[in-house]
Amino acid sequence: MITLTHLEIVDLALRLAASGQLALLIYWFGQYKPKTQKRAYQFFVMCIISYILLTTPIANEDYGWLRAPLLLLTDLTAFSIWYLVLKIFKPQRSLMDYPKWLTVPVGLWCVWLAYFFLFTPGKGVLHDASHVIGFVVLGYVIYRCLHGYFDDLVDERRSARLIIVTGCGIYMAVLTFFELAFRFVKDLSLFSLLNALTIALLSFIFSAKYIKPSAGDRSVSEKTTSPAIKETSSSKPPRSVNAEKLYELMESGIYRQPDFSVGALSEAVGIPQHQLRKLINQELGFTNFSHYLNSYRIPEVCRQLENTQKQHIPILTLALEAGFNSIAPFNRAFKHHMGMTPKQYRERFQ
């Protein structure tokens, strides 16, 4: 028979209330999030619910068969965050499109965790190893969110980057602090109650943020899509004053400056950075600043490669003159947009 103190009853009630709110959020994601993203959101919330239920003030043996799947989903939380980040940044890209050296080990490890927690006691060194690997995954998630933050033009996605980095950072710091310095604190009823109260509050905030009468918002990817690269000379002049000024600056070749940033361009246009990001994103349709620059740089290099009188000029020189800092990023960008290497493109005009 399960016996709980008054504090533990309040603790349990808060956790069940939070789980109920998050369960509604799972339903909401299924109804209103894009098909390419909703599974990632639902999986993440399921892992959070599992953690909430697994840390109730109930003895482990009282969970019965339910403890194993809860423990599995809790240990998969780091991978659910990783998967969510992939779908937020590139919703149309399938896991099968990512490098096999990344997805295959992750898949095998998740299968092993399923076997370990569902068909074995799920204890010992391997359990500790799963925590270490989870920390490594969270570290990669933080790097993935920070990398390209200043290049991102979508405000919603930039905010998501900061939220994920902050959340992962706080989680890792708190967990490390209590595991290494004050491990005994985790077993105190008061600490568990404060933890439950924090969880309930955060669950309410996030549920209120997403579940609104105006539900059904489109994802960032649906609102903005990067247009195919094209010759800038044939593009029509934008309508707004700031867009017209931006168009004139880019046509004048300002993009040729190395290490050209959003800040430098915003100063040239004479508007704040956030307004420039919104302008390029919403009026011109770009979600990434480097893609916007490349829509000018790549066509310029193509024109040089097509010129038979410039066959003697090294490709690296042409790339540097167009604003690229080195050959590797240029080659990646060129192949991404043109479907071939610069050398192959030049050979077509020889």
Tab-separated table of C-alpha atoms in Angstrom:
chain	number	residue	atom	x	y	z
A	1	MET	CA	0.000	0.000	0.000
A	2	ILE	CA	1.287	3.450	-0.935
A	3	THR	CA	1.523	5.867	2.001
A	4	LEU	CA	2.202	9.561	1.397
A	5	THR	CA	2.688	12.571	3.649
A	6	HIS	CA	0.750	15.793	3.125
A	7	LEU	CA	3.696	17.353	1.269
A	8	GLU	CA	4.026	14.294	-0.943
A	9	ILE	CA	0.312	14.379	-1.777
A	10	VAL	CA	0.643	18.003	-2.896
A	11	ASP	CA	3.771	17.026	-4.827
A	12	LEU	CA	1.917	14.208	-6.591
A	13	ALA	CA	-1.080	16.438	-7.372
A	14	LEU	CA	1.150	19.090	-8.959
A	15	ARG	CA	2.910	16.503	-11.112
A	16	LEU	CA	-0.352	14.944	-12.263
A	17	ALA	CA	-1.759	18.387	-13.083
A	18	ALA	CA	1.356	19.237	-15.094
A	19	SER	CA	1.169	15.900	-16.906
A	20	GLY	CA	-2.469	16.568	-17.791
A	21	GLN	CA	-1.632	19.972	-19.235
A	22	LEU	CA	1.215	18.528	-21.269
A	23	ALA	CA	-1.018	15.708	-22.505
A	24	LEU	CA	-3.371	18.356	-23.907
A	25	LEU	CA	-0.344	19.953	-25.524
A	26	ILE	CA	0.457	16.653	-27.254
A	27	TYR	CA	-3.069	16.649	-28.690
A	28	TRP	CA	-2.721	20.298	-29.763
A	29	PHE	CA	0.566	19.601	-31.532
A	30	GLY	CA	-1.070	16.709	-33.359
A	31	GLN	CA	-3.896	18.932	-34.562
A	32	TYR	CA	-2.155	22.183	-35.428
A	33	LYS	CA	1.558	21.628	-35.977
A	34	PRO	CA	2.734	20.834	-39.520
A	35	LYS	CA	2.994	17.164	-40.382
A	36	THR	CA	6.774	17.456	-40.699
A	37	GLN	CA	7.169	18.749	-37.129
A	38	LYS	CA	4.323	17.472	-34.961
A	39	ARG	CA	5.868	14.066	-34.207
A	40	ALA	CA	9.040	15.730	-32.929
A	41	TYR	CA	7.056	18.023	-30.619
A	42	GLN	CA	4.896	15.150	-29.376
A	43	PHE	CA	7.886	12.900	-28.721
A	44	PHE	CA	9.616	15.639	-26.733
A	45	VAL	CA	6.546	16.313	-24.573
A	46	MET	CA	6.063	12.573	-23.968
A	47	CYS	CA	9.617	12.381	-22.633
A	48	ILE	CA	8.960	15.336	-20.329
A	49	ILE	CA	5.767	13.721	-19.016
A	50	SER	CA	7.693	10.500	-18.381
A	51	TYR	CA	10.272	12.390	-16.324
A	52	ILE	CA	7.525	14.116	-14.318
A	53	LEU	CA	5.774	10.823	-13.527
A	54	LEU	CA	9.013	8.964	-12.839
A	55	THR	CA	10.088	11.454	-10.155
A	56	THR	CA	6.875	11.350	-8.103
A	57	PRO	CA	7.256	10.621	-4.352
A	58	ILE	CA	6.454	6.953	-4.916
A	59	ALA	CA	8.820	4.043	-4.303
A	60	ASN	CA	10.304	2.443	-7.402
A	61	GLU	CA	8.744	-0.951	-6.728
A	62	ASP	CA	5.266	0.614	-6.597
A	63	TYR	CA	5.473	1.596	-10.267
A	64	GLY	CA	5.342	-2.014	-11.378
A	65	TRP	CA	5.697	-2.592	-15.131
A	66	LEU	CA	5.167	1.130	-15.809
A	67	ARG	CA	8.598	2.110	-14.478
A	68	ALA	CA	10.548	0.578	-17.389
A	69	PRO	CA	8.892	2.564	-20.237
A	70	LEU	CA	8.940	5.734	-18.125
A	71	LEU	CA	12.655	5.274	-17.496
A	72	LEU	CA	13.283	4.637	-21.188
A	73	LEU	CA	11.460	7.772	-22.335
A	74	THR	CA	13.169	9.830	-19.626
A	75	ASP	CA	16.599	8.730	-20.841
A	76	LEU	CA	15.577	9.525	-24.420
A	77	THR	CA	14.841	13.155	-23.525
A	78	ALA	CA	18.183	14.417	-24.854
A	79	PHE	CA	17.569	12.649	-28.169
A	80	SER	CA	14.039	14.043	-28.352
A	81	ILE	CA	15.485	17.553	-28.010
A	82	TRP	CA	18.036	16.763	-30.727
A	83	TYR	CA	15.281	15.510	-33.032
A	84	LEU	CA	13.140	18.558	-32.265
A	85	VAL	CA	16.010	20.908	-33.118
A	86	LEU	CA	16.511	19.178	-36.466
A	87	LYS	CA	12.834	19.576	-37.299
A	88	ILE	CA	12.684	23.208	-36.191
A	89	PHE	CA	15.656	24.221	-38.338
A	90	LYS	CA	14.986	21.996	-41.358
A	91	PRO	CA	11.410	20.683	-41.124
A	92	GLN	CA	11.312	19.307	-44.662
A	93	ARG	CA	14.467	17.244	-44.220
A	94	SER	CA	14.018	13.595	-43.237
A	95	LEU	CA	16.348	11.782	-40.856
A	96	MET	CA	17.318	9.599	-43.818
A	97	ASP	CA	18.766	12.685	-45.510
A	98	TYR	CA	21.327	13.258	-42.745
A	99	PRO	CA	24.784	11.610	-42.812
A	100	LYS	CA	24.710	7.928	-41.905
A	101	TRP	CA	27.644	8.367	-39.532
A	102	LEU	CA	25.308	10.501	-37.425
A	103	THR	CA	21.922	8.805	-37.698
A	104	VAL	CA	23.016	5.138	-37.599
A	105	PRO	CA	24.867	5.335	-34.236
A	106	VAL	CA	22.001	7.350	-32.742
A	107	GLY	CA	19.454	4.821	-33.984
A	108	LEU	CA	21.449	1.839	-32.715
A	109	TRP	CA	21.945	3.474	-29.335
A	110	CYS	CA	18.217	4.184	-28.979
A	111	VAL	CA	17.416	0.559	-29.868
A	112	TRP	CA	19.937	-0.588	-27.273
A	113	LEU	CA	18.351	1.688	-24.659
A	114	ALA	CA	14.945	0.184	-25.437
A	115	TYR	CA	16.323	-3.312	-24.851
A	116	PHE	CA	18.281	-2.234	-21.783
A	117	PHE	CA	15.346	-0.612	-19.978
A	118	LEU	CA	12.500	-2.841	-21.167
A	119	PHE	CA	14.126	-6.269	-20.903
A	120	THR	CA	16.814	-5.842	-18.218
A	121	PRO	CA	16.826	-4.171	-14.770
A	122	GLY	CA	18.223	-1.008	-16.379
A	123	LYS	CA	20.825	-0.367	-13.703
A	124	GLY	CA	24.571	-0.195	-13.311
A	125	VAL	CA	27.371	1.255	-15.388
A	126	LEU	CA	25.382	1.238	-18.620
A	127	HIS	CA	22.722	3.417	-17.031
A	128	ASP	CA	25.397	5.902	-16.000
A	129	ALA	CA	26.857	5.713	-19.507
A	130	SER	CA	23.465	6.643	-20.956
A	131	HIS	CA	23.501	9.785	-18.807
A	132	VAL	CA	26.960	10.712	-20.086
A	133	ILE	CA	25.900	10.207	-23.698
A	134	GLY	CA	22.778	12.257	-23.001
A	135	PHE	CA	25.020	15.093	-21.813
A	136	VAL	CA	27.079	14.814	-25.000
A	137	VAL	CA	23.904	15.008	-27.096
A	138	LEU	CA	22.745	18.083	-25.181
A	139	GLY	CA	26.153	19.649	-25.751
A	140	TYR	CA	25.758	19.049	-29.475
A	141	VAL	CA	22.253	20.547	-29.340
A	142	ILE	CA	23.635	23.697	-27.716
A	143	TYR	CA	26.344	23.953	-30.382
A	144	ARG	CA	23.780	23.367	-33.135
A	145	CYS	CA	21.563	26.150	-31.815
A	146	LEU	CA	24.373	28.656	-31.327
A	147	HIS	CA	25.946	27.878	-34.699
A	148	GLY	CA	24.244	30.048	-37.256
A	149	TYR	CA	22.262	32.079	-34.721
A	150	PHE	CA	23.458	35.417	-36.102
A	151	ASP	CA	22.904	34.175	-39.660
A	152	ASP	CA	19.276	33.235	-38.996
A	153	LEU	CA	16.703	35.710	-40.318
A	154	VAL	CA	13.568	34.149	-38.781
A	155	ASP	CA	12.696	35.711	-35.422
A	156	GLU	CA	10.673	32.711	-34.226
A	157	ARG	CA	13.532	30.358	-34.965
A	158	ARG	CA	16.092	32.655	-33.346
A	159	SER	CA	13.938	32.704	-30.212
A	160	ALA	CA	13.691	28.905	-30.300
A	161	ARG	CA	17.488	28.692	-30.463
A	162	LEU	CA	17.858	30.825	-27.333
A	163	ILE	CA	15.125	28.972	-25.439
A	164	ILE	CA	16.651	25.574	-26.203
A	165	VAL	CA	20.188	26.706	-25.360
A	166	THR	CA	19.048	28.304	-22.105
A	167	GLY	CA	16.902	25.320	-21.141
A	168	CYS	CA	19.606	22.756	-21.901
A	169	GLY	CA	22.263	24.847	-20.175
A	170	ILE	CA	20.227	25.276	-16.997
A	171	TYR	CA	19.247	21.598	-16.967
A	172	MET	CA	22.857	20.439	-17.367
A	173	ALA	CA	24.128	22.882	-14.734
A	174	VAL	CA	21.469	21.982	-12.159
A	175	LEU	CA	21.800	18.244	-12.732
A	176	THR	CA	25.581	18.365	-12.472
A	177	PHE	CA	25.372	20.536	-9.354
A	178	PHE	CA	23.100	18.176	-7.472
A	179	GLU	CA	24.751	14.987	-8.712
A	180	LEU	CA	28.263	16.073	-7.744
A	181	ALA	CA	27.810	18.431	-4.809
A	182	PHE	CA	24.423	17.944	-3.138
A	183	ARG	CA	23.177	14.542	-4.191
A	184	PHE	CA	21.393	14.003	-0.872
A	185	VAL	CA	19.162	17.035	-1.520
A	186	LYS	CA	17.307	15.182	-4.281
A	187	ASP	CA	15.816	12.792	-1.730
A	188	LEU	CA	14.302	15.545	0.424
A	189	SER	CA	10.509	15.926	0.255
A	190	LEU	CA	10.759	19.718	0.222
A	191	PHE	CA	13.117	19.684	-2.760
A	192	SER	CA	10.799	17.327	-4.629
A	193	LEU	CA	7.854	19.619	-3.868
A	194	LEU	CA	9.706	22.690	-5.143
A	195	ASN	CA	10.670	20.743	-8.238
A	196	ALA	CA	7.030	19.746	-8.798
A	197	LEU	CA	5.878	23.336	-8.306
A	198	THR	CA	8.409	24.579	-10.862
A	199	ILE	CA	7.358	21.893	-13.338
A	200	ALA	CA	3.666	22.737	-12.897
A	201	LEU	CA	4.350	26.441	-13.407
A	202	LEU	CA	6.428	25.878	-16.544
A	203	SER	CA	3.823	23.473	-17.914
A	204	PHE	CA	1.123	26.092	-17.414
A	205	ILE	CA	3.219	28.796	-19.102
A	206	PHE	CA	4.045	26.688	-22.151
A	207	SER	CA	0.494	25.373	-22.454
A	208	ALA	CA	-0.859	28.925	-22.308
A	209	LYS	CA	1.687	29.977	-24.929
A	210	TYR	CA	0.684	27.325	-27.444
A	211	ILE	CA	-2.976	26.562	-26.760
A	212	LYS	CA	-4.757	29.741	-27.816
A	213	PRO	CA	-7.991	30.535	-29.650
A	214	SER	CA	-5.864	31.488	-32.651
A	215	ALA	CA	-4.383	28.022	-32.814
A	216	GLY	CA	-3.401	26.616	-36.131
A	217	ASP	CA	-0.512	28.917	-36.818
A	218	ARG	CA	1.728	27.916	-39.627
A	219	SER	CA	5.236	26.821	-38.940
A	220	VAL	CA	8.214	29.013	-39.608
A	221	SER	CA	9.073	26.895	-42.598
A	222	GLU	CA	5.627	27.400	-44.135
A	223	LYS	CA	5.665	31.137	-43.587
A	224	THR	CA	9.032	31.597	-45.208
A	225	THR	CA	10.758	29.553	-47.846
A	226	SER	CA	14.080	30.267	-49.465
A	227	PRO	CA	13.617	31.042	-53.136
A	228	ALA	CA	15.768	29.350	-55.709
A	229	ILE	CA	18.899	31.273	-56.513
A	230	LYS	CA	18.532	33.428	-59.592
A	231	GLU	CA	20.239	36.208	-61.441
A	232	THR	CA	19.775	39.385	-59.444
A	233	SER	CA	19.797	41.545	-62.534
A	234	SER	CA	16.444	40.088	-63.605
A	235	SER	CA	14.739	40.540	-60.225
A	236	LYS	CA	12.127	43.233	-59.900
A	237	PRO	CA	12.861	46.221	-57.660
A	238	PRO	CA	11.193	45.828	-54.248
A	239	ARG	CA	8.351	48.155	-53.373
A	240	SER	CA	9.157	49.503	-49.906
A	241	VAL	CA	11.647	52.335	-49.439
A	242	ASN	CA	14.006	50.266	-47.293
A	243	ALA	CA	13.791	47.323	-49.673
A	244	GLU	CA	14.595	49.621	-52.583
A	245	LYS	CA	17.636	50.991	-50.749
A	246	LEU	CA	18.740	47.466	-49.895
A	247	TYR	CA	18.338	46.440	-53.527
A	248	GLU	CA	20.491	49.342	-54.712
A	249	LEU	CA	23.229	48.579	-52.175
A	250	MET	CA	23.385	44.928	-53.159
A	251	GLU	CA	23.418	45.789	-56.853
A	252	SER	CA	26.342	48.137	-56.179
A	253	GLY	CA	28.361	45.163	-54.909
A	254	ILE	CA	28.368	45.743	-51.158
A	255	TYR	CA	28.074	41.967	-50.705
A	256	ARG	CA	31.657	41.563	-51.944
A	257	GLN	CA	33.024	42.655	-48.579
A	258	PRO	CA	34.569	39.723	-46.667
A	259	ASP	CA	32.979	38.825	-43.318
A	260	PHE	CA	29.943	40.839	-44.333
A	261	SER	CA	27.343	40.673	-41.558
A	262	VAL	CA	23.757	41.634	-40.846
A	263	GLY	CA	25.065	44.430	-38.634
A	264	ALA	CA	27.220	45.919	-41.387
A	265	LEU	CA	24.382	45.785	-43.892
A	266	SER	CA	21.874	47.273	-41.439
A	267	GLU	CA	24.199	50.245	-40.888
A	268	ALA	CA	24.469	50.746	-44.638
A	269	VAL	CA	20.693	50.605	-45.087
A	270	GLY	CA	20.136	52.762	-42.009
A	271	ILE	CA	17.725	50.518	-40.116
A	272	PRO	CA	18.072	48.310	-36.986
A	273	GLN	CA	19.207	44.725	-37.435
A	274	HIS	CA	15.868	43.195	-36.460
A	275	GLN	CA	14.099	45.313	-39.084
A	276	LEU	CA	16.607	44.263	-41.729
A	277	ARG	CA	16.120	40.583	-40.855
A	278	LYS	CA	12.370	41.018	-41.113
A	279	LEU	CA	12.761	42.834	-44.430
A	280	ILE	CA	14.934	40.153	-46.028
A	281	ASN	CA	12.816	37.368	-44.584
A	282	GLN	CA	9.298	38.620	-45.242
A	283	GLU	CA	9.722	40.771	-48.345
A	284	LEU	CA	12.457	38.851	-50.124
A	285	GLY	CA	11.698	35.361	-48.826
A	286	PHE	CA	15.088	34.352	-47.404
A	287	THR	CA	15.431	32.564	-44.058
A	288	ASN	CA	19.224	32.688	-43.872
A	289	PHE	CA	21.515	35.687	-44.341
A	290	SER	CA	24.292	33.729	-46.020
A	291	HIS	CA	21.770	32.361	-48.528
A	292	TYR	CA	20.736	35.923	-49.299
A	293	LEU	CA	24.358	36.955	-49.881
A	294	ASN	CA	24.957	33.874	-51.997
A	295	SER	CA	22.028	34.813	-54.228
A	296	TYR	CA	24.317	37.633	-55.397
A	297	ARG	CA	27.745	36.082	-54.959
A	298	ILE	CA	27.138	32.799	-56.777
A	299	PRO	CA	25.683	34.396	-59.948
A	300	GLU	CA	28.646	36.789	-60.039
A	301	VAL	CA	31.108	33.908	-59.871
A	302	CYS	CA	29.097	32.065	-62.523
A	303	ARG	CA	29.438	35.006	-64.884
A	304	GLN	CA	33.199	35.013	-64.342
A	305	LEU	CA	33.422	31.264	-64.922
A	306	GLU	CA	31.448	31.606	-68.148
A	307	ASN	CA	33.876	34.245	-69.467
A	308	THR	CA	36.384	32.418	-71.679
A	309	GLN	CA	38.815	35.315	-71.356
A	310	LYS	CA	39.104	34.647	-67.617
A	311	GLN	CA	39.850	30.932	-67.793
A	312	HIS	CA	43.332	31.594	-66.432
A	313	ILE	CA	42.050	33.139	-63.191
A	314	PRO	CA	41.986	30.601	-60.326
A	315	ILE	CA	38.569	29.739	-58.950
A	316	LEU	CA	39.744	30.696	-55.458
A	317	THR	CA	40.514	34.220	-56.667
A	318	LEU	CA	37.036	34.573	-58.142
A	319	ALA	CA	35.484	33.318	-54.913
A	320	LEU	CA	37.476	35.754	-52.773
A	321	GLU	CA	36.596	38.657	-55.056
A	322	ALA	CA	32.902	37.793	-54.687
A	323	GLY	CA	33.137	37.970	-50.882
A	324	PHE	CA	33.831	34.392	-49.795
A	325	ASN	CA	36.518	33.922	-47.151
A	326	SER	CA	37.834	30.544	-48.287
A	327	ILE	CA	37.377	27.888	-50.928
A	328	ALA	CA	35.578	25.267	-48.803
A	329	PRO	CA	32.450	27.327	-47.930
A	330	PHE	CA	32.361	28.590	-51.502
A	331	ASN	CA	32.478	25.081	-52.965
A	332	ARG	CA	29.670	23.923	-50.666
A	333	ALA	CA	27.499	26.925	-51.493
A	334	PHE	CA	28.166	26.646	-55.219
A	335	LYS	CA	27.372	22.939	-55.386
A	336	HIS	CA	24.265	23.433	-53.260
A	337	HIS	CA	22.845	26.079	-55.577
A	338	MET	CA	24.178	24.967	-58.958
A	339	GLY	CA	24.244	21.191	-58.529
A	340	MET	CA	27.884	20.896	-59.621
A	341	THR	CA	31.346	22.032	-58.617
A	342	PRO	CA	32.797	25.350	-59.873
A	343	LYS	CA	35.341	23.411	-61.937
A	344	GLN	CA	32.624	21.379	-63.634
A	345	TYR	CA	30.656	24.543	-64.322
A	346	ARG	CA	33.677	26.268	-65.907
A	347	GLU	CA	34.417	23.254	-68.100
A	348	ARG	CA	31.012	23.631	-69.730
A	349	PHE	CA	32.167	26.903	-71.330
A	350	GLN	CA	35.642	25.870	-72.457
